[in-house]
């Protein structure tokens, strides 16, 4: 697969994963982006075994570059080697050396075969060598900084054919001289990497300047945006491009420390390896062997031993682990029917205190397919399952467990006689993120045969669904199962010798066939039994036997082929996958060292099917599905474009499978054309909902009935083992996106003094007319910065919709506002008549009267909204009242009082019942200013009284003052007159 193909495929995977089992119980693994398997192998001492295996490798990780430019290392491990047989278009460095280098000058299938001594000939390899312009790769290393919770990704470019060994082994701390020169050369041509996160679609750019031939990109630590991709510009150097790199980067994980004097915990002596992965964190792995238990958080680049304190378990218990699982809470061990957990600080037995049985547990499991997002209408979903023969328990974070079913209740649900025997045989999580499947064992006499039934439980609807499936097996047979990555329930089951398939929601069932022996894989593998089955996101299925012989088929294919031998039959191994998609054979030696080795499943599958002349029925299968999760809200739709190209007269078509509640409608547009002997069929499917939620009897019930989660799968009508990737499974969640919210434009928390304060509201301005003024605390963190407006300035709120990616749109539908502290001293500039109402519109006063038993924020909303633009709705009334409903285009404004100013904190609610499943609300604050406060009446009266008193006081004083002057003037005149005659 090309690098572009890998990147495109992984961009629509929400997280990565695969799955795996052991012979008596499966254990989970997960994958990222390519068809890559990790083998954990226990190495037997070399002097005790002989190898006759041909292996090959290249310098690029995961065989990403396997072209005419690649140096292919050939290795034959055995004692009978003579020389290499290669085609004329290829050359080997040393033909007689069991380890040599191969180069092929022409693309195509090149047949390579080792010539050995003796009559037996070794299997040949048909290597598919490509002609590609992808020559260079991005190298990255990560440095974590916990003081600010960031991670710096140091990136440079390297050429796998001219790289330093440390770069090829992925442990380089700095670029080699060749890589520095190459990075600087491409930088001068315009190359510059970015980090793109596939889940939340964020982009991070490097620092402005290169440092010693490297770019430094800072990203925040995260647990929900872990899938990252290094992308560059389309810049070529000597006709060579750089492949984009997709990788998993989580919050830094810590391995459990090795405590001195602790004792090893192991599986029984001689048993197969048991392996478990943390859900969605593929690099976190636990391996239980019959000598030690190992844990890693970086796909075995580094690892530690898991041991337990002494005096907790007996020696027999420590060496009898039958199952293992891993979660954020710790590592779970199943020992003698009892569940234990190992954390960083303790090793603890789980039982009745955690609502679990104290014994009798026969199995544990966790989810295998990692969905980063899902829609759950009620409670949280489980992450873990524990069961006995008669009881099923579901586990939740923080070690919370709940018993949800017993076999006695199942007998009643399935109409089984109480005297018959029904036990829980096995439990498995399907591809659906909200379901869990039970394999039930049923029999009457239970002497010869028993039946295996499948029942699926939906955690959201809490419904049990009996599937149309029954498998007859001997009474002593144990059956494992694993669900495929598909929309419809599809699974493979197996016992020790055969693999059974159930395709297309149990409508097609049977035994996986082989060219001989009628599907009995044991007879084709030297009487070995099935150890594990590996399934990835692309439909590849690998059956690994206990002697390391492997068989291969794909989803919806009913026959398997035997793969070339790769690992010696005496080695113990387990199948797994690294977080970056690299395929490894990890050999664990007795001295505790680890040696990784890649396994090229894609190339090996092509090699083994080359001589069969098997062909893919189609040439290309394309689509625009770049995400595995879509939220569908009211009034929205999801359109998917798909195209298939196939030879003329083959007659293929595109299949759309859906699984979930019947809450969506679809429309199809199909375009068909034929040219040059090839047919191109293009189909566009649009999913939408056509439900009117306005003025219904029970708004919330109707919403609940029309929300849910659908799984959809788009695939060709026919396929083959050699077909390119065609698995396109995605979710459509119909309901409320919890990351969606609204805000009023122009309000933030940065443009004001960030502090809380108190203010008073005059009692006469409050809706409920209290006996005293209201003292209010302004909560800055909740309300944000208030917008200061002149009291003469009207205000029209513009509501905007946002989601996790930022701004979406301006909200154009109706909404309402109310002052959260009960103020009603504001109004609206539009009247009902001016707004076009034919009947009286709803108002806060009328809605409060109708819903006196509800708090103010619940009396009016989309559940009871009725418009006023029809004579059939509402009743006549005074249309000169203020119209209290606002939208973007009706120019209805808030109007402030002219006699006082104040602080208003408004709550906004979307009123249109057909806008969103979410209850969209927000808060904004407005402070009016510019009005001189009106004085108190008592103050005015007192002032007037004082003024009048002063006036009359002055008047009286003036009177007496002038009277005194008057008297003085009269008396002085009379005295003068009287004195004048006397003088005369």
mmCIF file of N, CA, C and O in Angstrom, residues 591-652:
data_model
loop_
_atom_site.group_PDB
_atom_site.id
_atom_site.type_symbol
_atom_site.label_atom_id
_atom_site.label_comp_id
_atom_site.label_asym_id
_atom_site.label_seq_id
_atom_site.Cartn_x
_atom_site.Cartn_y
_atom_site.Cartn_z
ATOM 1 N N UNK A 591 17.141 -14.578 28.688
ATOM 2 C CA UNK A 591 17.852 -13.572 29.486
ATOM 3 C C UNK A 591 17.089 -12.248 29.564
ATOM 4 O O UNK A 591 17.576 -11.278 30.136
ATOM 5 N N UNK A 592 15.901 -12.188 28.983
ATOM 6 C CA UNK A 592 15.058 -11.012 29.114
ATOM 7 C C UNK A 592 15.227 -9.961 28.044
ATOM 8 O O UNK A 592 14.601 -8.911 28.133
ATOM 9 N N UNK A 593 16.045 -10.172 27.033
ATOM 10 C CA UNK A 593 16.203 -9.201 25.956
ATOM 11 C C UNK A 593 15.120 -9.403 24.900
ATOM 12 O O UNK A 593 14.539 -10.482 24.788
ATOM 13 N N UNK A 594 14.888 -8.345 24.134
ATOM 14 C CA UNK A 594 13.806 -8.354 23.140
ATOM 15 C C UNK A 594 14.377 -7.967 21.778
ATOM 16 O O UNK A 594 15.138 -7.006 21.672
ATOM 17 N N UNK A 595 14.025 -8.724 20.758
ATOM 18 C CA UNK A 595 14.468 -8.413 19.400
ATOM 19 C C UNK A 595 13.245 -8.313 18.491
ATOM 20 O O UNK A 595 12.555 -9.307 18.270
ATOM 21 N N UNK A 596 12.922 -7.132 17.985
ATOM 22 C CA UNK A 596 11.744 -7.004 17.114
ATOM 23 C C UNK A 596 12.071 -7.404 15.681
ATOM 24 O O UNK A 596 13.202 -7.287 15.214
ATOM 25 N N UNK A 597 11.064 -7.865 14.989
ATOM 26 C CA UNK A 597 11.204 -8.205 13.567
ATOM 27 C C UNK A 597 9.855 -8.015 12.894
ATOM 28 O O UNK A 597 8.831 -8.473 13.401
ATOM 29 N N UNK A 598 9.840 -7.333 11.786
ATOM 30 C CA UNK A 598 8.585 -7.030 11.109
ATOM 31 C C UNK A 598 8.048 -8.256 10.374
ATOM 32 O O UNK A 598 8.808 -9.133 9.961
ATOM 33 N N UNK A 599 6.720 -8.265 10.221
ATOM 34 C CA UNK A 599 6.073 -9.313 9.432
ATOM 35 C C UNK A 599 5.189 -8.666 8.370
ATOM 36 O O UNK A 599 4.218 -7.977 8.691
ATOM 37 N N UNK A 600 5.483 -8.865 7.095
ATOM 38 C CA UNK A 600 4.758 -8.181 6.009
ATOM 39 C C UNK A 600 3.533 -8.972 5.565
ATOM 40 O O UNK A 600 3.581 -9.726 4.588
ATOM 41 N N UNK A 601 2.431 -8.800 6.229
ATOM 42 C CA UNK A 601 1.233 -9.555 5.896
ATOM 43 C C UNK A 601 0.758 -9.271 4.478
ATOM 44 O O UNK A 601 0.385 -10.195 3.740
ATOM 45 N N UNK A 602 0.775 -8.029 4.074
ATOM 46 C CA UNK A 602 0.304 -7.689 2.725
ATOM 47 C C UNK A 602 1.144 -8.361 1.654
ATOM 48 O O UNK A 602 0.607 -8.949 0.699
ATOM 49 N N UNK A 603 2.460 -8.283 1.799
ATOM 50 C CA UNK A 603 3.332 -8.899 0.806
ATOM 51 C C UNK A 603 3.230 -10.422 0.833
ATOM 52 O O UNK A 603 3.260 -11.077 -0.217
ATOM 53 N N UNK A 604 3.116 -10.999 2.034
ATOM 54 C CA UNK A 604 3.007 -12.454 2.133
ATOM 55 C C UNK A 604 1.687 -12.945 1.556
ATOM 56 O O UNK A 604 1.635 -14.002 0.923
ATOM 57 N N UNK A 605 0.612 -12.188 1.754
ATOM 58 C CA UNK A 605 -0.669 -12.581 1.178
ATOM 59 C C UNK A 605 -0.623 -12.533 -0.341
ATOM 60 O O UNK A 605 -1.165 -13.419 -1.026
ATOM 61 N N UNK A 606 0.016 -11.514 -0.896
ATOM 62 C CA UNK A 606 0.161 -11.440 -2.355
ATOM 63 C C UNK A 606 1.021 -12.575 -2.877
ATOM 64 O O UNK A 606 0.749 -13.143 -3.940
ATOM 65 N N UNK A 607 2.059 -12.912 -2.125
ATOM 66 C CA UNK A 607 2.957 -13.977 -2.572
ATOM 67 C C UNK A 607 2.252 -15.323 -2.619
ATOM 68 O O UNK A 607 2.397 -16.082 -3.579
ATOM 69 N N UNK A 608 1.477 -15.645 -1.598
ATOM 70 C CA UNK A 608 0.876 -16.972 -1.519
ATOM 71 C C UNK A 608 -0.280 -17.123 -2.497
ATOM 72 O O UNK A 608 -0.638 -18.249 -2.883
ATOM 73 N N UNK A 609 -0.906 -16.008 -2.910
ATOM 74 C CA UNK A 609 -2.030 -16.085 -3.847
ATOM 75 C C UNK A 609 -1.619 -15.780 -5.281
ATOM 76 O O UNK A 609 -2.473 -15.781 -6.167
ATOM 77 N N UNK A 610 -0.343 -15.554 -5.528
ATOM 78 C CA UNK A 610 0.091 -15.154 -6.868
ATOM 79 C C UNK A 610 -0.151 -16.261 -7.886
ATOM 80 O O UNK A 610 -0.665 -16.024 -8.977
ATOM 81 N N UNK A 611 0.205 -17.482 -7.553
ATOM 82 C CA UNK A 611 0.074 -18.586 -8.506
ATOM 83 C C UNK A 611 -1.366 -19.040 -8.681
ATOM 84 O O UNK A 611 -1.665 -19.786 -9.616
ATOM 85 N N UNK A 612 -2.260 -18.647 -7.796
ATOM 86 C CA UNK A 612 -3.657 -19.056 -7.934
ATOM 87 C C UNK A 612 -4.395 -18.236 -8.977
ATOM 88 O O UNK A 612 -5.557 -18.532 -9.289
ATOM 89 N N UNK A 613 -3.756 -17.183 -9.491
ATOM 90 C CA UNK A 613 -4.355 -16.299 -10.499
ATOM 91 C C UNK A 613 -5.628 -15.618 -9.982
ATOM 92 O O UNK A 613 -6.492 -15.216 -10.761
ATOM 93 N N UNK A 614 -5.715 -15.500 -8.682
ATOM 94 C CA UNK A 614 -6.875 -14.820 -8.109
ATOM 95 C C UNK A 614 -6.802 -13.334 -8.419
ATOM 96 O O UNK A 614 -5.747 -12.715 -8.300
ATOM 97 N N UNK A 615 -7.914 -12.748 -8.809
ATOM 98 C CA UNK A 615 -7.963 -11.334 -9.167
ATOM 99 C C UNK A 615 -9.067 -10.643 -8.389
ATOM 100 O O UNK A 615 -10.074 -11.237 -8.033
ATOM 101 N N UNK A 616 -8.852 -9.368 -8.178
ATOM 102 C CA UNK A 616 -9.886 -8.565 -7.543
ATOM 103 C C UNK A 616 -10.925 -8.198 -8.599
ATOM 104 O O UNK A 616 -10.569 -7.783 -9.709
ATOM 105 N N UNK A 617 -12.215 -8.334 -8.299
ATOM 106 C CA UNK A 617 -13.237 -8.043 -9.322
ATOM 107 C C UNK A 617 -13.353 -6.572 -9.672
ATOM 108 O O UNK A 617 -13.984 -6.237 -10.675
ATOM 109 N N UNK A 618 -12.793 -5.678 -8.877
ATOM 110 C CA UNK A 618 -12.876 -4.257 -9.193
ATOM 111 C C UNK A 618 -11.472 -3.653 -9.216
ATOM 112 O O UNK A 618 -10.520 -4.204 -8.660
ATOM 113 N N UNK A 619 -11.370 -2.512 -9.880
ATOM 114 C CA UNK A 619 -10.084 -1.824 -10.022
ATOM 115 C C UNK A 619 -9.882 -0.811 -8.910
ATOM 116 O O UNK A 619 -8.778 -0.680 -8.365
ATOM 117 N N UNK A 620 -10.930 -0.089 -8.553
ATOM 118 C CA UNK A 620 -10.816 0.945 -7.524
ATOM 119 C C UNK A 620 -12.148 1.086 -6.817
ATOM 120 O O UNK A 620 -13.220 0.889 -7.413
ATOM 121 N N UNK A 621 -12.057 1.421 -5.538
ATOM 122 C CA UNK A 621 -13.240 1.714 -4.724
ATOM 123 C C UNK A 621 -12.930 2.970 -3.930
ATOM 124 O O UNK A 621 -12.127 2.962 -3.008
ATOM 125 N N UNK A 622 -13.561 4.089 -4.319
ATOM 126 C CA UNK A 622 -13.232 5.397 -3.775
ATOM 127 C C UNK A 622 -14.440 5.982 -3.052
ATOM 128 O O UNK A 622 -15.586 5.635 -3.342
ATOM 129 N N UNK A 623 -14.170 6.898 -2.113
ATOM 130 C CA UNK A 623 -15.248 7.572 -1.404
ATOM 131 C C UNK A 623 -14.686 8.809 -0.718
ATOM 132 O O UNK A 623 -13.476 9.050 -0.739
ATOM 133 N N UNK A 624 -15.571 9.571 -0.131
ATOM 134 C CA UNK A 624 -15.167 10.786 0.588
ATOM 135 C C UNK A 624 -15.383 10.646 2.091
ATOM 136 O O UNK A 624 -15.608 11.625 2.794
ATOM 137 N N UNK A 625 -15.306 9.436 2.613
ATOM 138 C CA UNK A 625 -15.484 9.187 4.043
ATOM 139 C C UNK A 625 -14.130 9.376 4.720
ATOM 140 O O UNK A 625 -13.300 8.473 4.725
ATOM 141 N N UNK A 626 -13.911 10.545 5.281
ATOM 142 C CA UNK A 626 -12.649 10.847 5.947
ATOM 143 C C UNK A 626 -12.806 10.914 7.465
ATOM 144 O O UNK A 626 -11.918 11.372 8.159
ATOM 145 N N UNK A 627 -13.943 10.491 7.953
ATOM 146 C CA UNK A 627 -14.162 10.431 9.392
ATOM 147 C C UNK A 627 -15.043 9.230 9.669
ATOM 148 O O UNK A 627 -15.805 8.787 8.802
ATOM 149 N N UNK A 628 -14.946 8.686 10.860
ATOM 150 C CA UNK A 628 -15.800 7.561 11.224
ATOM 151 C C UNK A 628 -16.967 7.999 12.081
ATOM 152 O O UNK A 628 -17.737 7.159 12.541
ATOM 153 N N UNK A 629 -17.117 9.306 12.307
ATOM 154 C CA UNK A 629 -18.185 9.767 13.179
ATOM 155 C C UNK A 629 -18.778 11.064 12.633
ATOM 156 O O UNK A 629 -18.053 12.017 12.358
ATOM 157 N N UNK A 630 -20.099 11.068 12.483
ATOM 158 C CA UNK A 630 -20.818 12.247 12.023
ATOM 159 C C UNK A 630 -21.965 12.524 13.000
ATOM 160 O O UNK A 630 -22.726 11.614 13.348
ATOM 161 N N UNK A 631 -22.082 13.780 13.427
ATOM 162 C CA UNK A 631 -23.231 14.201 14.221
ATOM 163 C C UNK A 631 -24.268 14.794 13.277
ATOM 164 O O UNK A 631 -23.951 15.639 12.424
ATOM 165 N N UNK A 632 -25.501 14.349 13.427
ATOM 166 C CA UNK A 632 -26.593 14.854 12.594
ATOM 167 C C UNK A 632 -27.622 15.516 13.503
ATOM 168 O O UNK A 632 -28.282 14.853 14.305
ATOM 169 N N UNK A 633 -27.741 16.829 13.390
ATOM 170 C CA UNK A 633 -28.700 17.584 14.182
ATOM 171 C C UNK A 633 -29.925 17.882 13.324
ATOM 172 O O UNK A 633 -29.972 17.569 12.127
ATOM 173 N N UNK A 634 -30.922 18.506 13.931
ATOM 174 C CA UNK A 634 -32.136 18.839 13.203
ATOM 175 C C UNK A 634 -31.824 19.737 12.016
ATOM 176 O O UNK A 634 -31.031 20.671 12.125
ATOM 177 N N UNK A 635 -32.460 19.437 10.901
ATOM 178 C CA UNK A 635 -32.287 20.260 9.714
ATOM 179 C C UNK A 635 -31.005 20.010 8.962
ATOM 180 O O UNK A 635 -30.752 20.682 7.952
ATOM 181 N N UNK A 636 -30.178 19.077 9.405
ATOM 182 C CA UNK A 636 -28.912 18.800 8.743
ATOM 183 C C UNK A 636 -29.003 17.498 7.953
ATOM 184 O O UNK A 636 -29.933 16.709 8.120
ATOM 185 N N UNK A 637 -27.992 17.265 7.120
ATOM 186 C CA UNK A 637 -27.905 16.011 6.385
ATOM 187 C C UNK A 637 -26.445 15.627 6.209
ATOM 188 O O UNK A 637 -25.546 16.469 6.352
ATOM 189 N N UNK A 638 -26.211 14.382 5.930
ATOM 190 C CA UNK A 638 -24.872 13.855 5.665
ATOM 191 C C UNK A 638 -24.888 13.219 4.283
ATOM 192 O O UNK A 638 -25.680 12.307 4.017
ATOM 193 N N UNK A 639 -24.017 13.695 3.400
ATOM 194 C CA UNK A 639 -23.923 13.166 2.032
ATOM 195 C C UNK A 639 -22.604 12.427 1.871
ATOM 196 O O UNK A 639 -21.541 12.967 2.192
ATOM 197 N N UNK A 640 -22.688 11.209 1.383
ATOM 198 C CA UNK A 640 -21.528 10.355 1.170
ATOM 199 C C UNK A 640 -21.427 10.038 -0.311
ATOM 200 O O UNK A 640 -22.400 9.599 -0.940
ATOM 201 N N UNK A 641 -20.244 10.271 -0.830
ATOM 202 C CA UNK A 641 -19.978 9.989 -2.245
ATOM 203 C C UNK A 641 -19.100 8.742 -2.353
ATOM 204 O O UNK A 641 -18.084 8.615 -1.661
ATOM 205 N N UNK A 642 -19.512 7.790 -3.202
ATOM 206 C CA UNK A 642 -18.777 6.537 -3.368
ATOM 207 C C UNK A 642 -18.714 6.192 -4.853
ATOM 208 O O UNK A 642 -19.677 6.398 -5.590
ATOM 209 N N UNK A 643 -17.566 5.649 -5.252
ATOM 210 C CA UNK A 643 -17.372 5.293 -6.662
ATOM 211 C C UNK A 643 -16.640 3.962 -6.762
ATOM 212 O O UNK A 643 -15.693 3.701 -6.016
ATOM 213 N N UNK A 644 -17.094 3.125 -7.662
ATOM 214 C CA UNK A 644 -16.436 1.850 -7.927
ATOM 215 C C UNK A 644 -16.144 1.741 -9.419
ATOM 216 O O UNK A 644 -16.976 2.109 -10.259
ATOM 217 N N UNK A 645 -14.944 1.286 -9.741
ATOM 218 C CA UNK A 645 -14.505 1.100 -11.127
ATOM 219 C C UNK A 645 -14.192 -0.379 -11.319
ATOM 220 O O UNK A 645 -13.419 -0.956 -10.538
ATOM 221 N N UNK A 646 -14.781 -0.992 -12.335
ATOM 222 C CA UNK A 646 -14.606 -2.435 -12.537
ATOM 223 C C UNK A 646 -14.680 -2.744 -14.030
ATOM 224 O O UNK A 646 -15.209 -1.964 -14.823
ATOM 225 N N UNK A 647 -14.126 -3.903 -14.439
ATOM 226 C CA UNK A 647 -14.185 -4.267 -15.865
ATOM 227 C C UNK A 647 -15.624 -4.437 -16.340
ATOM 228 O O UNK A 647 -16.513 -4.825 -15.583
ATOM 229 N N UNK A 648 -15.810 -4.147 -17.599
ATOM 230 C CA UNK A 648 -17.139 -4.231 -18.189
ATOM 231 C C UNK A 648 -17.676 -5.655 -18.104
ATOM 232 O O UNK A 648 -16.926 -6.630 -18.175
ATOM 233 N N UNK A 649 -18.975 -5.783 -17.910
ATOM 234 C CA UNK A 649 -19.702 -7.052 -17.844
ATOM 235 C C UNK A 649 -19.455 -7.843 -16.552
ATOM 236 O O UNK A 649 -19.858 -9.004 -16.464
ATOM 237 N N UNK A 650 -18.806 -7.235 -15.560
ATOM 238 C CA UNK A 650 -18.651 -7.913 -14.273
ATOM 239 C C UNK A 650 -19.920 -7.753 -13.437
ATOM 240 O O UNK A 650 -20.339 -8.670 -12.728
ATOM 241 N N UNK A 651 -20.521 -6.600 -13.488
ATOM 242 C CA UNK A 651 -21.807 -6.405 -12.828
ATOM 243 C C UNK A 651 -21.724 -6.171 -11.334
ATOM 244 O O UNK A 651 -22.468 -6.769 -10.554
ATOM 245 N N UNK A 652 -20.834 -5.280 -10.909
ATOM 246 C CA UNK A 652 -20.733 -4.952 -9.483
ATOM 247 C C UNK A 652 -21.629 -3.762 -9.145
ATOM 248 O O UNK A 652 -22.040 -2.995 -10.029
#
